[in-house]
PDB file of C-alpha atoms and ligand atoms in Angstrom:
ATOM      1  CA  UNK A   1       1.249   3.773 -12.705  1.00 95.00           C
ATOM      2  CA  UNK A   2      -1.595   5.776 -12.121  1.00 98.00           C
ATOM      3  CA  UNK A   3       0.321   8.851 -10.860  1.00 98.00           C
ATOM      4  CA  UNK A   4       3.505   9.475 -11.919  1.00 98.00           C
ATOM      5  CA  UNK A   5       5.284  12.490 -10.477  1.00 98.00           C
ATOM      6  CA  UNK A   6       8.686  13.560 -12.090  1.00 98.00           C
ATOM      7  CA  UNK A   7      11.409  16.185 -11.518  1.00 98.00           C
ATOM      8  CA  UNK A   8       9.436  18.247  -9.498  1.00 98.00           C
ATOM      9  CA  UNK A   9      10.188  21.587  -7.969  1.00 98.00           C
ATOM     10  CA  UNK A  10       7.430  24.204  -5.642  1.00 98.00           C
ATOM     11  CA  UNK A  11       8.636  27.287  -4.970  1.00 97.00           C
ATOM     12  CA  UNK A  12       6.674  30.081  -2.687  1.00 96.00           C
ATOM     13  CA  UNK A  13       8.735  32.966  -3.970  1.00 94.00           C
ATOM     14  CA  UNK A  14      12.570  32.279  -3.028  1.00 93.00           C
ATOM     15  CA  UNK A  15      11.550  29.719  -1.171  1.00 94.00           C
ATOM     16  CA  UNK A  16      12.324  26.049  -2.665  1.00 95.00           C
ATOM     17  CA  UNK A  17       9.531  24.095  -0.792  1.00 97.00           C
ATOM     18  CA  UNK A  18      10.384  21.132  -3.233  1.00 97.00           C
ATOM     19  CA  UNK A  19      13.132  20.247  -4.874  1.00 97.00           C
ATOM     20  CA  UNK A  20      13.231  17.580  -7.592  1.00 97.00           C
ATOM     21  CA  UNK A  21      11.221  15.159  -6.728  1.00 98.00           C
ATOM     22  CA  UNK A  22      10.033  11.770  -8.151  1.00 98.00           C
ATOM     23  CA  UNK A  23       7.439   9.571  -7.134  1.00 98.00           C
ATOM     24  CA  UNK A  24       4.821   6.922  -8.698  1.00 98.00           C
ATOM     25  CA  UNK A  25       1.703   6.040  -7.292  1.00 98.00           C
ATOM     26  CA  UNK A  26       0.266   2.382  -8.374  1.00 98.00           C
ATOM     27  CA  UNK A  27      -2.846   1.814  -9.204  1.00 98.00           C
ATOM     28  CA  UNK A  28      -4.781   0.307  -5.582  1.00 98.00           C
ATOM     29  CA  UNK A  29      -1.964   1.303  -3.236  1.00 98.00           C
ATOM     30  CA  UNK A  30      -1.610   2.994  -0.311  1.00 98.00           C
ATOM     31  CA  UNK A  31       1.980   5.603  -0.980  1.00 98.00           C
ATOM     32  CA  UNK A  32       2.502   7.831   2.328  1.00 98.00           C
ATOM     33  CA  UNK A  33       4.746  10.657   2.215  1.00 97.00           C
ATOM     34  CA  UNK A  34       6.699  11.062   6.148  1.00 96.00           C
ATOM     35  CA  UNK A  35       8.379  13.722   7.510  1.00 94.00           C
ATOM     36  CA  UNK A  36       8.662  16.441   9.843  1.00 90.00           C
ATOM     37  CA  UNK A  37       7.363  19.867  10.029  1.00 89.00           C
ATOM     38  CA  UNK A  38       8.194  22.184   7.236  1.00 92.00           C
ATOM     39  CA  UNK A  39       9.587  19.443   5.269  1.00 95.00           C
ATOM     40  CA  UNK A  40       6.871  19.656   2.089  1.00 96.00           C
ATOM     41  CA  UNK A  41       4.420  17.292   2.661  1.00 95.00           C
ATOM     42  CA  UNK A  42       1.259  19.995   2.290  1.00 94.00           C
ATOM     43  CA  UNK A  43       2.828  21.539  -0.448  1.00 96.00           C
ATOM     44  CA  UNK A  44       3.222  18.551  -2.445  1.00 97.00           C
ATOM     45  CA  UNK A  45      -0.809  17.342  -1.948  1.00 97.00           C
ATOM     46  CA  UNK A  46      -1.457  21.179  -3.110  1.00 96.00           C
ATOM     47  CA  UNK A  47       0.672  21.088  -6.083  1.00 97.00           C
ATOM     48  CA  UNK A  48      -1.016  17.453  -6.915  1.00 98.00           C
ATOM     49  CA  UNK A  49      -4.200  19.647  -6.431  1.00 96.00           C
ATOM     50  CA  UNK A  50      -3.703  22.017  -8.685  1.00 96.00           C
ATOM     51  CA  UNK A  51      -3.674  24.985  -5.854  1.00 94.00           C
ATOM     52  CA  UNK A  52       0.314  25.295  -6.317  1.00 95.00           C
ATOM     53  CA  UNK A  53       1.821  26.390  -9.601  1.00 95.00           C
ATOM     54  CA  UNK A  54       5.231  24.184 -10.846  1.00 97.00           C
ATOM     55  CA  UNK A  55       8.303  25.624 -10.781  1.00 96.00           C
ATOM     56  CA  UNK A  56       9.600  22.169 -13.159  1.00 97.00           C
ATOM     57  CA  UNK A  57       9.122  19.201 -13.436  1.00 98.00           C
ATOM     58  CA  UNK A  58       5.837  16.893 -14.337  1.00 98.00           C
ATOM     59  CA  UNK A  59       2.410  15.232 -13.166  1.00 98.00           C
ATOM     60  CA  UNK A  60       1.190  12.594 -15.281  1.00 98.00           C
ATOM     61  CA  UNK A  61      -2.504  10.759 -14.059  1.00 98.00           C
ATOM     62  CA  UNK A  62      -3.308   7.599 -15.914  1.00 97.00           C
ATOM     63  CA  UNK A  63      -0.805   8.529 -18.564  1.00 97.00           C
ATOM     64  CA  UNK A  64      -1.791  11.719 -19.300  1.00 98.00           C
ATOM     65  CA  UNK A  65       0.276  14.851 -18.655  1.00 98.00           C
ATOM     66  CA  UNK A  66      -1.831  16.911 -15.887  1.00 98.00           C
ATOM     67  CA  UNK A  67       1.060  19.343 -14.648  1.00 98.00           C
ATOM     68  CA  UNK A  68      -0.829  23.005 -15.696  1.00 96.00           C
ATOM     69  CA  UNK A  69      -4.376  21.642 -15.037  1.00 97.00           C
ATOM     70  CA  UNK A  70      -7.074  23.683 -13.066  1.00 96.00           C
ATOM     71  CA  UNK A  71      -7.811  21.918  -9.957  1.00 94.00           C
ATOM     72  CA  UNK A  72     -11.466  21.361 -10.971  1.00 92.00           C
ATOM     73  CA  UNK A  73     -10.053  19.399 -14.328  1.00 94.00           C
ATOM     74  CA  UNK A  74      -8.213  16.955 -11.754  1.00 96.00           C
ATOM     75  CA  UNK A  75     -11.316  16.476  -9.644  1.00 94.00           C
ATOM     76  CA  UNK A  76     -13.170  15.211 -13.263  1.00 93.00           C
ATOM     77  CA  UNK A  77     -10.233  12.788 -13.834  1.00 95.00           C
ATOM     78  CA  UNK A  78     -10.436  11.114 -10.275  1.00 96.00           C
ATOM     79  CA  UNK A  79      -8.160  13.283  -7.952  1.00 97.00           C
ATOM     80  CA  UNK A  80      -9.853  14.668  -4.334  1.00 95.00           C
ATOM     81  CA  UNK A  81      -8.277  15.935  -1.282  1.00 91.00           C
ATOM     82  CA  UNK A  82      -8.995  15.975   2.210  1.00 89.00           C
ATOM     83  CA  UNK A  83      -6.597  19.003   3.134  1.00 81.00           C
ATOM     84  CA  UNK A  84      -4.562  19.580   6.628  1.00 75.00           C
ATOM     85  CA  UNK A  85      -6.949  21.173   9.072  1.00 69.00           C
ATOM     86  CA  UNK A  86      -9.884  20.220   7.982  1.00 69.00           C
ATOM     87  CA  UNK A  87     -11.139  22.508   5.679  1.00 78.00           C
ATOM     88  CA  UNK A  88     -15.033  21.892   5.826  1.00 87.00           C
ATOM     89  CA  UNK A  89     -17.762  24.349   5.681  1.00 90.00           C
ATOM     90  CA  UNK A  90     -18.576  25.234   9.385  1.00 91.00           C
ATOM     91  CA  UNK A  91     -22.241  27.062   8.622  1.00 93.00           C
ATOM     92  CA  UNK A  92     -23.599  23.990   6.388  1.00 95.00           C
ATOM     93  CA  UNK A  93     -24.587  20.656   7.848  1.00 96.00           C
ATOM     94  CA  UNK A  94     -22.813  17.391   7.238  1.00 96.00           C
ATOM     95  CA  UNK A  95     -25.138  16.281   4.411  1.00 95.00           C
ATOM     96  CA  UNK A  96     -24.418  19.676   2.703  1.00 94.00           C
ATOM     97  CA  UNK A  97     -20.856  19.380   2.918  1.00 94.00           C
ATOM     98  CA  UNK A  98     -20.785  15.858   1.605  1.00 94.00           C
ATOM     99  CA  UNK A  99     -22.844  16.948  -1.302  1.00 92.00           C
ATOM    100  CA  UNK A 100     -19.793  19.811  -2.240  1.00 90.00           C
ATOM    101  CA  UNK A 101     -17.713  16.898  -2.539  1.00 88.00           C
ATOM    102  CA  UNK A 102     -20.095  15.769  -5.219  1.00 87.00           C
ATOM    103  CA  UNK A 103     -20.582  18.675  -7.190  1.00 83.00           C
ATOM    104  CA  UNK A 104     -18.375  17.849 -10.214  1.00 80.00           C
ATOM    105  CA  UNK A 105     -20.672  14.831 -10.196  1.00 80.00           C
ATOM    106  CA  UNK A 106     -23.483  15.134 -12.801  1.00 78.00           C
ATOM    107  CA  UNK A 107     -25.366  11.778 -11.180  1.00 78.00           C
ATOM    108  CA  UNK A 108     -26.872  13.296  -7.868  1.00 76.00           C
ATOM    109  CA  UNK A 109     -29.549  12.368  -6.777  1.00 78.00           C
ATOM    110  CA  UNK A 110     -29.395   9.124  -8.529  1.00 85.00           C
ATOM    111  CA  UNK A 111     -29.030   5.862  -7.053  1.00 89.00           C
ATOM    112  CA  UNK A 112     -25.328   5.531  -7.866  1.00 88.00           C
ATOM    113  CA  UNK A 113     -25.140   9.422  -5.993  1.00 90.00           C
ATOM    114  CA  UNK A 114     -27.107   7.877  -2.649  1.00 92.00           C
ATOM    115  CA  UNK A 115     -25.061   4.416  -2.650  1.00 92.00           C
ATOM    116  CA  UNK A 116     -21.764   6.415  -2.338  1.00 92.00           C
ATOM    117  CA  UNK A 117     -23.051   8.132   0.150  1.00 94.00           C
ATOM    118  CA  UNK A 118     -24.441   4.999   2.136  1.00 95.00           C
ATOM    119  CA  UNK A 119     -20.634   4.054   1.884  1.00 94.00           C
ATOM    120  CA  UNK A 120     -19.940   7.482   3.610  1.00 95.00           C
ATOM    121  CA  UNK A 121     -21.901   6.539   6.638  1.00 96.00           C
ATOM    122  CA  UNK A 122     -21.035   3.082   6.853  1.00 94.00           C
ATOM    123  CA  UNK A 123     -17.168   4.299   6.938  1.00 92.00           C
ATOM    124  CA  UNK A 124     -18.448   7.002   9.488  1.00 93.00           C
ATOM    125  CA  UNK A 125     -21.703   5.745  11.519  1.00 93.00           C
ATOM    126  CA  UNK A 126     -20.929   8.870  13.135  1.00 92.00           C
ATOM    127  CA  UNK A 127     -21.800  11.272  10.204  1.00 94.00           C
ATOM    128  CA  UNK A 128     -24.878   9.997   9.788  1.00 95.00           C
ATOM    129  CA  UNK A 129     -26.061  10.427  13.082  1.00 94.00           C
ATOM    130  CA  UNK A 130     -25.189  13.749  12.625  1.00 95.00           C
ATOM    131  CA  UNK A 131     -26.595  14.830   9.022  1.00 94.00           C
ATOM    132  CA  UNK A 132     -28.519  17.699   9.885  1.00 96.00           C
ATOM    133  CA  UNK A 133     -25.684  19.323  12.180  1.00 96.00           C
ATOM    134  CA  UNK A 134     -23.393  21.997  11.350  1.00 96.00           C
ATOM    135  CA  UNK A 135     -19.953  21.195  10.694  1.00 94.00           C
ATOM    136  CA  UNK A 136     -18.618  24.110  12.490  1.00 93.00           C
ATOM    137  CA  UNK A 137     -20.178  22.488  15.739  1.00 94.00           C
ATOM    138  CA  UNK A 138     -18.441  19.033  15.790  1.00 92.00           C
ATOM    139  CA  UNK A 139     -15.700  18.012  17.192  1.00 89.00           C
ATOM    140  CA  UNK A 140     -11.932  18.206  15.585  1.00 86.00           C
ATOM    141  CA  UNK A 141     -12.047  14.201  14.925  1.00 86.00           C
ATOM    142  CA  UNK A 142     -15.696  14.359  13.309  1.00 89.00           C
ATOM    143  CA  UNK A 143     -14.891  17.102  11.613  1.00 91.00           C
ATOM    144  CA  UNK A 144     -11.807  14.996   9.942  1.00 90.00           C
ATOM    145  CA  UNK A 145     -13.986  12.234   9.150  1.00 91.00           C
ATOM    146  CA  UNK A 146     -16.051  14.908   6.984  1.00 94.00           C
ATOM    147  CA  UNK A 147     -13.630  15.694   5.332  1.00 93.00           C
ATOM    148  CA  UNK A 148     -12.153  12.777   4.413  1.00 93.00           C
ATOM    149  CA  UNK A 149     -16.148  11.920   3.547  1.00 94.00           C
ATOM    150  CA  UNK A 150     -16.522  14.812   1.276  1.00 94.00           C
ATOM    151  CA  UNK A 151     -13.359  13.959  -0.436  1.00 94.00           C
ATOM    152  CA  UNK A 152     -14.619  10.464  -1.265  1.00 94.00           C
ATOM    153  CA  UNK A 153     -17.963  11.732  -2.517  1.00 94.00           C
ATOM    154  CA  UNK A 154     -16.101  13.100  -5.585  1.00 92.00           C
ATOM    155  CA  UNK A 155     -15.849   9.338  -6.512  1.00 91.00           C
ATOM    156  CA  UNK A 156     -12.282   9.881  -6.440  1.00 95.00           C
ATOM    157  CA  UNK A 157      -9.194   7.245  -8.116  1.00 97.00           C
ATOM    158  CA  UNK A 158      -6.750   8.923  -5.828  1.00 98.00           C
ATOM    159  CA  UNK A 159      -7.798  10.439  -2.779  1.00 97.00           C
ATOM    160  CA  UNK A 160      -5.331  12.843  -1.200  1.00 97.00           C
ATOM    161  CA  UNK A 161      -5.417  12.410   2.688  1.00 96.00           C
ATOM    162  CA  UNK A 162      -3.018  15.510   4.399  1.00 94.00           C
ATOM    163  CA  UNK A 163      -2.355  14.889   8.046  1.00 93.00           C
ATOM    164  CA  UNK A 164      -5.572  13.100   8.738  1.00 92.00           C
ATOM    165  CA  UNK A 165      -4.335  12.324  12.198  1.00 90.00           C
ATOM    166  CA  UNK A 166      -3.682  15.750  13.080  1.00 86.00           C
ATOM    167  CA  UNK A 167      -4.718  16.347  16.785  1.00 80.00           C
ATOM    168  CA  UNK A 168      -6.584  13.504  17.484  1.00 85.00           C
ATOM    169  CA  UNK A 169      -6.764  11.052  20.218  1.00 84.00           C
ATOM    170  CA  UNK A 170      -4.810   7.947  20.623  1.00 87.00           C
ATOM    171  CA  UNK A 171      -7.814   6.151  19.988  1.00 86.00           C
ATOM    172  CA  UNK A 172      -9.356   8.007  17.381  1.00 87.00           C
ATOM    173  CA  UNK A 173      -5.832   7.943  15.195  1.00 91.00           C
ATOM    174  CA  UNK A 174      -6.236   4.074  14.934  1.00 90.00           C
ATOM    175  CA  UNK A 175      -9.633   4.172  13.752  1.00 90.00           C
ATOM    176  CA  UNK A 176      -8.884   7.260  11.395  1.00 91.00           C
ATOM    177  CA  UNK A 177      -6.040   4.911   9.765  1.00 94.00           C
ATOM    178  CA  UNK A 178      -8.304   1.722   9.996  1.00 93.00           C
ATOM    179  CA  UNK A 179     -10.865   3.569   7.985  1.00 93.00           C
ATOM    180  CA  UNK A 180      -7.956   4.159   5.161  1.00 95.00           C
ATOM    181  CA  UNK A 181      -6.969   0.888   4.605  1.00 95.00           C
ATOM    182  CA  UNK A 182     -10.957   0.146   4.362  1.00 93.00           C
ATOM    183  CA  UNK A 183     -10.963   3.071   1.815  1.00 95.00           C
ATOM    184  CA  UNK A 184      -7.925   1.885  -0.268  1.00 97.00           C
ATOM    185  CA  UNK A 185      -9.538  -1.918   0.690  1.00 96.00           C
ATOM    186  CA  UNK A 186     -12.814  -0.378  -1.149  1.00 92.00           C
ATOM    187  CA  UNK A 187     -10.531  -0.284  -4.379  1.00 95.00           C
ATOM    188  CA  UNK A 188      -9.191   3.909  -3.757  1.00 96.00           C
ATOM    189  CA  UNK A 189      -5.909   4.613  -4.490  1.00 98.00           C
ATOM    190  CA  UNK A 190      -3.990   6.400  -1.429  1.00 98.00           C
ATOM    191  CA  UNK A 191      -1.831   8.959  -1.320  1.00 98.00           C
ATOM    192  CA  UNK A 192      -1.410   9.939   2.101  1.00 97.00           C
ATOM    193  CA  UNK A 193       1.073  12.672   4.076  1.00 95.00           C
ATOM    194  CA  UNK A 194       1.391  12.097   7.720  1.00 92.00           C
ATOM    195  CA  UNK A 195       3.332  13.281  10.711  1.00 88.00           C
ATOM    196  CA  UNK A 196       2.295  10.175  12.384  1.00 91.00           C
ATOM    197  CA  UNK A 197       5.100   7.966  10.601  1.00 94.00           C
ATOM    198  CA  UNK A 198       5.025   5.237  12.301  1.00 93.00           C
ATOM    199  CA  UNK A 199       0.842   4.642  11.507  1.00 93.00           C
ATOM    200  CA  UNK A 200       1.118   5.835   8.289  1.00 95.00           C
ATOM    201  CA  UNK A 201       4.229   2.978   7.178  1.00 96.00           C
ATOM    202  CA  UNK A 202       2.228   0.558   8.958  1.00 94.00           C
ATOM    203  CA  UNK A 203      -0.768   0.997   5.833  1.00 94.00           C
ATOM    204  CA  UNK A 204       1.507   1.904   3.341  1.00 97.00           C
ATOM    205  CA  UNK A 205       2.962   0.135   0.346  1.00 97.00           C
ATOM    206  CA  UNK A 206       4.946   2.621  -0.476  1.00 98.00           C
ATOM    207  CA  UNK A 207       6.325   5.443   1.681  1.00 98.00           C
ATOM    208  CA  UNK A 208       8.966   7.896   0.534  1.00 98.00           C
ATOM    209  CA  UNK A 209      10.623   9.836   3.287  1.00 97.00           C
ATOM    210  CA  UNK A 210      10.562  14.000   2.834  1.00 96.00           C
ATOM    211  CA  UNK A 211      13.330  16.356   4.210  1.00 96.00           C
ATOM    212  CA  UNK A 212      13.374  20.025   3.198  1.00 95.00           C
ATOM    213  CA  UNK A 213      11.601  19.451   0.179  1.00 97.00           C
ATOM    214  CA  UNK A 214      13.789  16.336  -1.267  1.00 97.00           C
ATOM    215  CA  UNK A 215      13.001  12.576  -0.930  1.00 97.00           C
ATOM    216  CA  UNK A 216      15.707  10.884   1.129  1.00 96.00           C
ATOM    217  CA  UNK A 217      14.606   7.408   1.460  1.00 96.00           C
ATOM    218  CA  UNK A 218      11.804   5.137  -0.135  1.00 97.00           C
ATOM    219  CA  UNK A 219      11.023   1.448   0.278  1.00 97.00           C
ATOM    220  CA  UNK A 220       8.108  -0.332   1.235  1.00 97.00           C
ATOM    221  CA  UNK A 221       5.880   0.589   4.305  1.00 96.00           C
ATOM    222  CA  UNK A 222       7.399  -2.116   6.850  1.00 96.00           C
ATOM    223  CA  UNK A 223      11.295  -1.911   5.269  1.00 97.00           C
ATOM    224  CA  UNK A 224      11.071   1.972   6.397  1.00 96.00           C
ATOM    225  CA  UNK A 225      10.036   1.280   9.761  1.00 95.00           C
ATOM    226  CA  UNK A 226      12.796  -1.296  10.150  1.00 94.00           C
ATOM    227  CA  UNK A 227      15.435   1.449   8.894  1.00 94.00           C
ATOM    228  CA  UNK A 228      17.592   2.498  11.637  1.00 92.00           C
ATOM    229  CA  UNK A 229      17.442   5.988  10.462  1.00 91.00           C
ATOM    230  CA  UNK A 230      13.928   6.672   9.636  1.00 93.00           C
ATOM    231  CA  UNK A 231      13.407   4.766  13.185  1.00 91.00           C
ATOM    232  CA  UNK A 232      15.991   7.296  14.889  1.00 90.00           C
ATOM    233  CA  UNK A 233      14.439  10.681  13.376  1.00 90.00           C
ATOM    234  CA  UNK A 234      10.710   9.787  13.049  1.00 89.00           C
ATOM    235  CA  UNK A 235       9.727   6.834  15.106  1.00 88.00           C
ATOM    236  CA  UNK A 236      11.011   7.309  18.596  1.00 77.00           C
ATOM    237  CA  UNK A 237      13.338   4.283  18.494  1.00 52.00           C
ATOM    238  CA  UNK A 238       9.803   1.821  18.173  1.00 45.00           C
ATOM    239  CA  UNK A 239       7.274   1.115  15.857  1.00 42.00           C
TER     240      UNK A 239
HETATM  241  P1  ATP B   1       3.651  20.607   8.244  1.00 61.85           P
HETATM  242  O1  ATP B   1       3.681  19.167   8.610  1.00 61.85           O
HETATM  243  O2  ATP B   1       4.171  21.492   9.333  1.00 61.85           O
HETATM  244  O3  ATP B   1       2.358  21.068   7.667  1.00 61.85           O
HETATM  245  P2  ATP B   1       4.792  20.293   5.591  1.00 61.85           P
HETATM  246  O4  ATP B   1       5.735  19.173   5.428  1.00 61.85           O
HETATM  247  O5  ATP B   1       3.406  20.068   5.126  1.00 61.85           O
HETATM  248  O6  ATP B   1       4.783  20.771   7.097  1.00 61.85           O
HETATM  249  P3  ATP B   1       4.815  22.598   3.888  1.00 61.85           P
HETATM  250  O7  ATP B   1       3.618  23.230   4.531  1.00 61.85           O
HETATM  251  O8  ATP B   1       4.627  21.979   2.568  1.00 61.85           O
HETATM  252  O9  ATP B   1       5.459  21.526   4.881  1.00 61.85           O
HETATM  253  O10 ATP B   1       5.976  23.699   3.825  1.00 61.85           O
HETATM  254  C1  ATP B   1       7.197  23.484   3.119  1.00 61.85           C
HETATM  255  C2  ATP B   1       8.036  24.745   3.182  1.00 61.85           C
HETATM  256  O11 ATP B   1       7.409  25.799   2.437  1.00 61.85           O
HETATM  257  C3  ATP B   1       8.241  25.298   4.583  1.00 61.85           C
HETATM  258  O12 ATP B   1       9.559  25.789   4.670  1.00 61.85           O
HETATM  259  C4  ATP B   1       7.229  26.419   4.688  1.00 61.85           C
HETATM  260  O13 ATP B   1       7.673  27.429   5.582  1.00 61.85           O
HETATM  261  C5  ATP B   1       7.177  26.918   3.270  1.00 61.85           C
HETATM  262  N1  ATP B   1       5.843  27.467   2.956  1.00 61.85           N
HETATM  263  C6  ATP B   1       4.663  26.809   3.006  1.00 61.85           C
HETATM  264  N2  ATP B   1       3.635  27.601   2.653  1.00 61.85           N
HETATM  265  C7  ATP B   1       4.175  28.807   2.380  1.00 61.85           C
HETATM  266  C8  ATP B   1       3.643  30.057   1.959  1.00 61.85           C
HETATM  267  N3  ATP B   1       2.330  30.219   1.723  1.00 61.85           N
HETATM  268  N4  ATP B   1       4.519  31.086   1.781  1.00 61.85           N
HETATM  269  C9  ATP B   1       5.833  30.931   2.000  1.00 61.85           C
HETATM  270  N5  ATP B   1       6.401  29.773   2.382  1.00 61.85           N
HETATM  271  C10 ATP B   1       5.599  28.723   2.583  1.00 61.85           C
END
């Protein structure tokens, strides 16, 4: 298991954002974590992070017990985020905001630095036609791509995808979650929240359902779409 979550329990003040929850994440899957608003989906890619302190509970990555580690520390072992919203730097261009994604990366410049980005643009033709732009200036959906760009320029294992959907268009939401199953496809691990259930268990493995910070259901992508429950309060009665 490469990520192996156990017991675990967020707090923001009285607050119990999460509350005991267990999860793995195997090794070249895609694991998406459903549910509605409020229900702990952002707070549980933050604690993975390292931007959320544990109330209990543990984090193990590839064996190894990562629960108090500086966010930076996870980056060097193979976690990166793209976080909800966005989140790039809106007064740098696009190549300068894919080259923060690199910057625990001690090979740039090199030819192992410039063939990860050539994967960038050939995931997202679109960034490279815009490389000198700045990132404050694109649209919502390019400015997701970018993110999800600078994420993967860490050279991540796991790559932490929240809400990549988020206020796109129809069309743009299929090619968002088209572009993750290249990702995971590419040999990245997954782990990916999403308000857009019925997408999101269509590319996953795994997929754990999230209410008010517990896990409620789990089972593989397609059995959780053909649950009569999960299909009542998350998919509109179709998939
Ligand atoms: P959404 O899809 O709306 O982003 P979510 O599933 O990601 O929701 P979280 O953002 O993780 O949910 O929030 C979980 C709970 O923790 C909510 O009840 C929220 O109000 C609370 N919460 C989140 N951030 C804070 C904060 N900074 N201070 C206090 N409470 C917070």
């Amino acid at each position: 298991m490469l990520l192996e979550v156990e017991g675990l329990c967020v707090n923001y003040g009285h607050i119990e954002a999460i509350r005991d929850i267990s999860f793995g994440v195997e090794e070249g899957t895609v694991v998406t974590l459903i549910g509605a608003n409020g229900a702990g989906k952002t707070t549980t890619l933050k604690t993975l992070s390292g931007l959320r302190k544990v109330r209990a509970g543990t984090v193990k990555f590839d064996g190894k017990d990562i629960t108090h580690l500086p966010p930076f520390e996870r980056v060097l072992m193979g976690i990166s985020q793209s976080p909800e919203g966005r989140g790039c730097f809106p007064g740098m261009t696009v190549l300068e905001n894919l080259d923060m994604g690199a910057y625990v990366r001690n090979d740039r410049k090199t030819a192992a630095y410039q063939a990860d980005l050539d994967r960038v643009f050939d995931l997202f033709p679109r960034l490279k036609e815009r490389e000198k732009q700045a990132a404050g200036s694109m649209s919502g959906g390019e400015q997701q791509m970018l993110a999800i760009g600078r994420a993967l320029m860490a050279k991540p294992r796991l790559v932490l995808l929240d809400e990549p959907s988020m206020g796109l268009a129809p069309k743009l939401i299929q090619q968002i979650f088209s572009i993750i199953t290249e990702i995971n496809a590419q040999g990245t691990t997954v782990l990916l929240v999403e308000q857009n259930a019925a997408q999101a268990l269509k590319r996953a493995h795994t997929a754990h359902v999230l209410e008010t910070g517990e896990i409620v259901r789990s089972g593989t992508g397609a059995e959780l779409a053909g649950d009569d429950s999960v299909k009542a309060a998350y998919l509109g009665g179709d998939v």
